[in-house]
Amino acid sequence: MNPSCVKNVRINPYIERESSQIKPHVPFRASSNHCHHTWAKTYHSFPELYIQPHSTEEIRKIINLAQRCRRRVVVVGCGHSPSDLTCTSSWMVNLDHYNKILDLDRRSNRVTMQAGIRLYDLVARLEENGLAMPNIGSIDNQSIAGAFATATHGSSTRHGLLSQSVLSLKILIADGREVLCSPDQHPDLFSAALVSLGALGIITEVIFQAVPAFRIQWSQSLHPLEDIICEWERGLWTQTEFTRIWWLPYKKKAVKWRADKTEEDICLPPSNGWTGTLGFHTYHTLLYISTWFPRILPALESFVLNVQYGFTHDGAQATAVQEGQSGLLMNCLYSQFVNEWAIPLEKGPEALTRLSAWLHGDQATSRIPYDLDGIYVHAPIEVRVTDTSTNAGTRPYLDNTVPDGPTLYLNATLYRPYNTEPPCRKRYYEAFEWLMKELGGRPHWAKNFSTVTKDEIQSMYPKMGEWLRVREEVDPDGTFVGDWHRRHILPDRGEVPLRLEETASRVERAKTGGLNWFGQLPVKRSSLHSSAESFDMVHQSDVVKCSTLPIDMSETEEQR
């Protein structure tokens, strides 16, 4: 049976019984027929329960019940990460109904909010009160907690990570306590939780430093790549508050986008038929065709310039005035793989020059030891920047930016037209990641990096040991630990996972594209010391039945 076709599967009676014994007046809003997928539909998973709490007490009940029933807990928002970070066959928690603004101090511009609020809702509420976020990434679909938990950023040398504006937060940890942490209270937990990767607990509340609302006046123009490189050290990234580059590698050209705050009246960007629905679907179809005939991709870059940017020649320019938050967003267009790395800003010209040389067959200049034959890539390659080195606040333990100067981000995007797989992804990303590692890079936590070993990641983060120590202290049984965490950052434990740690049992190709992910929990307890183990003796026989997750929802239906 196709797991996605199972409907109205009854909740495990053991879970229902245990739920009735933990504060029965507190709702447990769970359903058992949810199919989760990432925004890009790169991964699909089928959680045993999909839970949408409305209050802190409901979240606490979920954690306590998960301990009793031996289940892992995964929190998911919009699923924008294209990796398997949020995949689970256990319990998936969504905080879309835990999304209120709790307090807004107009004197200090500090905003207290529940952690499930989506950025687009937060932006709208701030705008109603004459406020804004200081900076924002390319999209606003994420929840506030999910965005900073994966080191989300925008593109400005005057701003750092989104977490730079988080003044304090509350997090519910595995023993059910809600802990307030800040630079002054539980500072180690605060440093770990600012980029938590979902492995510490459930962030429940955030105090955020907003700024007065602003408009931006932006311009974008088309230039030869060599002009961009020549301008690199002459104010390219510092002349305006916000700057980003979209590089078209086969044409050796780049679109330069710059913006500053302004008091000018709103003046929306120009549009034509190609920059709307017609161009969107035409380009999507051409990308689909390129899956079988990738040699057409270099020629498609001219189409990209016209459809996405409205440009036909060097020096072409467009300008607009928009509200700051909407003007900083970007249309991601289609399902995609994204592989973004952070490197020192001064290494940017070398990175662009060598990657450009490799894509044009110049092995001597590129010095990238991978064969180019048959590899064709999508455009544009996104180039962005931040600077966290000037931030006097708390630096997250897993901050992937450069600590002593500006950081450059290179994002090698490959589209998945109509959910088909680009044929060149494996070798392209191997070559791209090899170059990034040679230039001292670190991968974006929420993206599709694939060749980085656990030892390499450990060496990239001097504070990784501190993060691991805090994680072990707040979640010793692995209530929030999954296969992604063990594969990339947690120390090897051989054949003995943590008591509640979920591992991948199988990953298989989905009929509709992407991968179906199935997980399992340990069969036997690795320890009996946890204070959260509160099964009554009469329920000891139930523990075995609850100890492993079925790997297929059809099996669950038969068992129940």
GROMACS .gro file of C-alpha atoms in nm, residues 63-280:
model
  218
   63ILE     CA    1   0.715   1.617   2.519
   64ASN     CA    2   0.612   1.436   2.836
   65LEU     CA    3   0.396   1.193   2.643
   66ALA     CA    4   0.674   1.128   2.392
   67GLN     CA    5   0.899   1.030   2.681
   68ARG     CA    6   0.640   0.788   2.816
   69CYS     CA    7   0.563   0.635   2.477
   70ARG     CA    8   0.927   0.639   2.364
   71ARG     CA    9   0.883   0.859   2.059
   72ARG     CA   10   1.109   1.111   1.891
   73VAL     CA   11   0.970   1.465   1.844
   74VAL     CA   12   1.037   1.672   1.530
   75VAL     CA   13   0.923   2.033   1.485
   76VAL     CA   14   0.849   2.150   1.130
   77GLY     CA   15   0.730   2.477   0.979
   78CYS     CA   16   0.717   2.528   0.604
   79GLY     CA   17   0.973   2.253   0.535
   80HIS     CA   18   1.183   2.485   0.324
   81SER     CA   19   1.503   2.293   0.387
   82PRO     CA   20   1.536   2.048   0.095
   83SER     CA   21   1.728   1.797   0.311
   84ASP     CA   22   1.594   1.516   0.531
   85LEU     CA   23   1.650   1.724   0.847
   86THR     CA   24   1.277   1.726   0.934
   87CYS     CA   25   1.188   1.376   0.812
   88THR     CA   26   1.037   1.139   1.067
   89SER     CA   27   0.817   0.834   1.109
   90SER     CA   28   0.763   0.936   1.471
   91TRP     CA   29   0.585   1.249   1.600
   92MET     CA   30   0.586   1.568   1.396
   93VAL     CA   31   0.490   1.893   1.568
   94ASN     CA   32   0.376   2.199   1.375
   95LEU     CA   33   0.341   2.534   1.556
   96ASP     CA   34   0.125   2.720   1.303
   97HIS     CA   35  -0.142   2.765   1.572
   98TYR     CA   36   0.116   2.883   1.824
   99ASN     CA   37   0.180   3.212   1.650
  100LYS     CA   38   0.069   3.510   1.857
  101ILE     CA   39   0.240   3.842   1.921
  102LEU     CA   40   0.251   3.851   2.301
  103ASP     CA   41   0.395   4.197   2.358
  104LEU     CA   42   0.519   4.492   2.156
  105ASP     CA   43   0.717   4.763   2.338
  106ARG     CA   44   0.700   5.078   2.126
  107ARG     CA   45   0.972   5.252   2.326
  108SER     CA   46   1.235   4.985   2.272
  109ASN     CA   47   1.090   4.824   1.956
  110ARG     CA   48   1.120   4.485   2.125
  111VAL     CA   49   0.864   4.229   2.021
  112THR     CA   50   0.773   3.914   2.216
  113MET     CA   51   0.617   3.640   2.006
  114GLN     CA   52   0.528   3.274   2.010
  115ALA     CA   53   0.788   3.079   1.814
  116GLY     CA   54   0.554   2.935   1.551
  117ILE     CA   55   0.471   3.268   1.386
  118ARG     CA   56   0.559   3.268   1.016
  119LEU     CA   57   0.781   3.550   0.896
  120TYR     CA   58   0.514   3.684   0.659
  121ASP     CA   59   0.270   3.713   0.952
  122LEU     CA   60   0.537   3.872   1.169
  123VAL     CA   61   0.621   4.124   0.897
  124ALA     CA   62   0.254   4.215   0.857
  125ARG     CA   63   0.203   4.262   1.231
  126LEU     CA   64   0.518   4.471   1.259
  127GLU     CA   65   0.412   4.685   0.964
  128GLU     CA   66   0.078   4.757   1.134
  129ASN     CA   67   0.278   4.905   1.420
  130GLY     CA   68   0.531   5.097   1.209
  131LEU     CA   69   0.807   4.841   1.259
  132ALA     CA   70   1.009   4.596   1.052
  133MET     CA   71   1.270   4.324   1.078
  134PRO     CA   72   1.620   4.471   1.030
  135ASN     CA   73   1.691   4.223   0.750
  136ILE     CA   74   1.529   3.918   0.594
  137GLY     CA   75   1.631   3.633   0.366
  138SER     CA   76   1.500   3.557   0.019
  139ILE     CA   77   1.171   3.409   0.143
  140ASP     CA   78   0.931   3.473   0.432
  141ASN     CA   79   0.752   3.137   0.460
  142GLN     CA   80   0.956   3.008   0.754
  143SER     CA   81   0.860   3.031   1.117
  144ILE     CA   82   1.073   3.268   1.323
  145ALA     CA   83   1.223   2.980   1.525
  146GLY     CA   84   1.290   2.765   1.219
  147ALA     CA   85   1.458   3.052   1.040
  148PHE     CA   86   1.718   3.131   1.303
  149ALA     CA   87   1.760   2.765   1.407
  150THR     CA   88   1.925   2.696   1.071
  151ALA     CA   89   2.134   3.017   1.048
  152THR     CA   90   1.914   3.200   0.797
  153HIS     CA   91   2.060   3.525   0.662
  154GLY     CA   92   1.997   3.805   0.414
  155SER     CA   93   2.254   3.991   0.203
  156SER     CA   94   2.421   4.293   0.360
  157THR     CA   95   2.759   4.374   0.512
  158ARG     CA   96   2.570   4.580   0.772
  159HIS     CA   97   2.374   4.280   0.901
  160GLY     CA   98   2.455   3.929   1.017
  161LEU     CA   99   2.240   3.622   1.073
  162LEU     CA  100   1.872   3.658   1.156
  163SER     CA  101   1.954   3.533   1.508
  164GLN     CA  102   2.152   3.853   1.566
  165SER     CA  103   1.819   4.024   1.644
  166VAL     CA  104   1.707   3.759   1.895
  167LEU     CA  105   1.748   3.906   2.244
  168SER     CA  106   1.623   3.607   2.441
  169LEU     CA  107   1.416   3.295   2.396
  170LYS     CA  108   1.231   3.026   2.587
  171ILE     CA  109   1.281   2.659   2.506
  172LEU     CA  110   1.098   2.352   2.633
  173ILE     CA  111   1.356   2.081   2.689
  174ALA     CA  112   1.318   1.705   2.716
  175ASP     CA  113   1.230   1.695   3.087
  176GLY     CA  114   0.934   1.930   3.029
  177ARG     CA  115   1.090   2.245   3.174
  178GLU     CA  116   1.057   2.574   2.987
  179VAL     CA  117   1.389   2.753   3.018
  180LEU     CA  118   1.440   3.125   2.959
  181CYS     CA  119   1.782   3.188   2.810
  182SER     CA  120   1.966   3.501   2.699
  183PRO     CA  121   2.320   3.640   2.710
  184ASP     CA  122   2.272   3.675   3.088
  185GLN     CA  123   2.055   3.373   3.173
  186HIS     CA  124   2.176   3.027   3.073
  187PRO     CA  125   2.414   3.181   2.818
  188ASP     CA  126   2.548   2.842   2.703
  189LEU     CA  127   2.198   2.719   2.619
  190PHE     CA  128   2.130   3.051   2.443
  191SER     CA  129   2.444   3.015   2.228
  192ALA     CA  130   2.344   2.662   2.138
  193ALA     CA  131   1.974   2.735   2.074
  194LEU     CA  132   2.039   3.026   1.835
  195VAL     CA  133   2.135   2.761   1.580
  196SER     CA  134   1.973   2.456   1.737
  197LEU     CA  135   1.902   2.245   1.426
  198GLY     CA  136   1.594   2.125   1.613
  199ALA     CA  137   1.805   1.898   1.836
  200LEU     CA  138   1.779   2.073   2.175
  201GLY     CA  139   1.407   2.109   2.243
  202ILE     CA  140   1.108   2.311   2.121
  203ILE     CA  141   1.160   2.685   2.114
  204THR     CA  142   0.839   2.841   2.242
  205GLU     CA  143   0.894   3.216   2.275
  206VAL     CA  144   1.123   3.475   2.117
  207ILE     CA  145   1.203   3.836   2.208
  208PHE     CA  146   1.315   4.009   1.890
  209GLN     CA  147   1.468   4.350   1.828
  210ALA     CA  148   1.267   4.521   1.555
  211VAL     CA  149   1.346   4.852   1.383
  212PRO     CA  150   1.132   5.136   1.248
  213ALA     CA  151   0.961   5.040   0.921
  214PHE     CA  152   1.148   5.144   0.609
  215ARG     CA  153   1.130   5.150   0.232
  216ILE     CA  154   1.411   5.061  -0.003
  217GLN     CA  155   1.501   5.200  -0.340
  218TRP     CA  156   1.671   4.931  -0.542
  219SER     CA  157   1.834   4.903  -0.878
  220GLN     CA  158   1.961   4.604  -1.071
  221SER     CA  159   2.187   4.608  -1.373
  222LEU     CA  160   2.365   4.363  -1.602
  223HIS     CA  161   2.747   4.349  -1.613
  224PRO     CA  162   3.027   4.127  -1.743
  225LEU     CA  163   3.159   3.902  -1.468
  226GLU     CA  164   3.507   4.059  -1.491
  227ASP     CA  165   3.355   4.399  -1.406
  228ILE     CA  166   3.200   4.252  -1.091
  229ILE     CA  167   3.535   4.102  -0.988
  230CYS     CA  168   3.718   4.429  -1.058
  231GLU     CA  169   3.469   4.615  -0.837
  232TRP     CA  170   3.501   4.360  -0.556
  233GLU     CA  171   3.746   4.560  -0.348
  234ARG     CA  172   3.613   4.900  -0.459
  235GLY     CA  173   3.285   4.916  -0.273
  236LEU     CA  174   3.082   4.648  -0.447
  237TRP     CA  175   2.950   4.517  -0.115
  238THR     CA  176   2.964   4.833   0.097
  239GLN     CA  177   2.832   5.124  -0.112
  240THR     CA  178   2.470   5.036  -0.029
  241GLU     CA  179   2.310   4.866   0.270
  242PHE     CA  180   2.183   4.566   0.074
  243THR     CA  181   2.364   4.400  -0.217
  244ARG     CA  182   2.340   4.069  -0.397
  245ILE     CA  183   2.462   3.920  -0.723
  246TRP     CA  184   2.305   3.668  -0.958
  247TRP     CA  185   2.573   3.510  -1.175
  248LEU     CA  186   2.501   3.353  -1.515
  249PRO     CA  187   2.808   3.132  -1.563
  250TYR     CA  188   2.784   3.046  -1.933
  251LYS     CA  189   2.731   3.405  -2.044
  252LYS     CA  190   3.000   3.521  -1.798
  253LYS     CA  191   2.763   3.795  -1.686
  254ALA     CA  192   2.606   3.893  -1.356
  255VAL     CA  193   2.306   4.091  -1.239
  256LYS     CA  194   2.402   4.335  -0.963
  257TRP     CA  195   2.120   4.425  -0.723
  258ARG     CA  196   2.165   4.710  -0.477
  259ALA     CA  197   1.931   4.881  -0.232
  260ASP     CA  198   1.931   5.159   0.025
  261LYS     CA  199   1.663   5.291   0.256
  262THR     CA  200   1.465   5.581   0.118
  263GLU     CA  201   1.177   5.820   0.186
  264GLU     CA  202   1.065   5.812  -0.179
  265ASP     CA  203   0.711   5.713  -0.277
  266ILE     CA  204   0.639   5.352  -0.371
  267CYS     CA  205   0.722   5.279  -0.736
  268LEU     CA  206   0.678   4.912  -0.823
  269PRO     CA  207   0.916   4.737  -1.064
  270PRO     CA  208   0.821   4.721  -1.432
  271SER     CA  209   0.683   4.398  -1.571
  272ASN     CA  210   0.602   4.245  -1.906
  273GLY     CA  211   0.443   3.925  -2.029
  274TRP     CA  212   0.764   3.730  -1.998
  275THR     CA  213   0.823   3.826  -1.635
  276GLY     CA  214   0.476   3.697  -1.544
  277THR     CA  215   0.285   3.373  -1.584
  278LEU     CA  216   0.378   3.314  -1.949
  279GLY     CA  217   0.750   3.336  -1.884
  280PHE     CA  218   0.723   3.130  -1.565
   0.00000   0.00000   0.00000
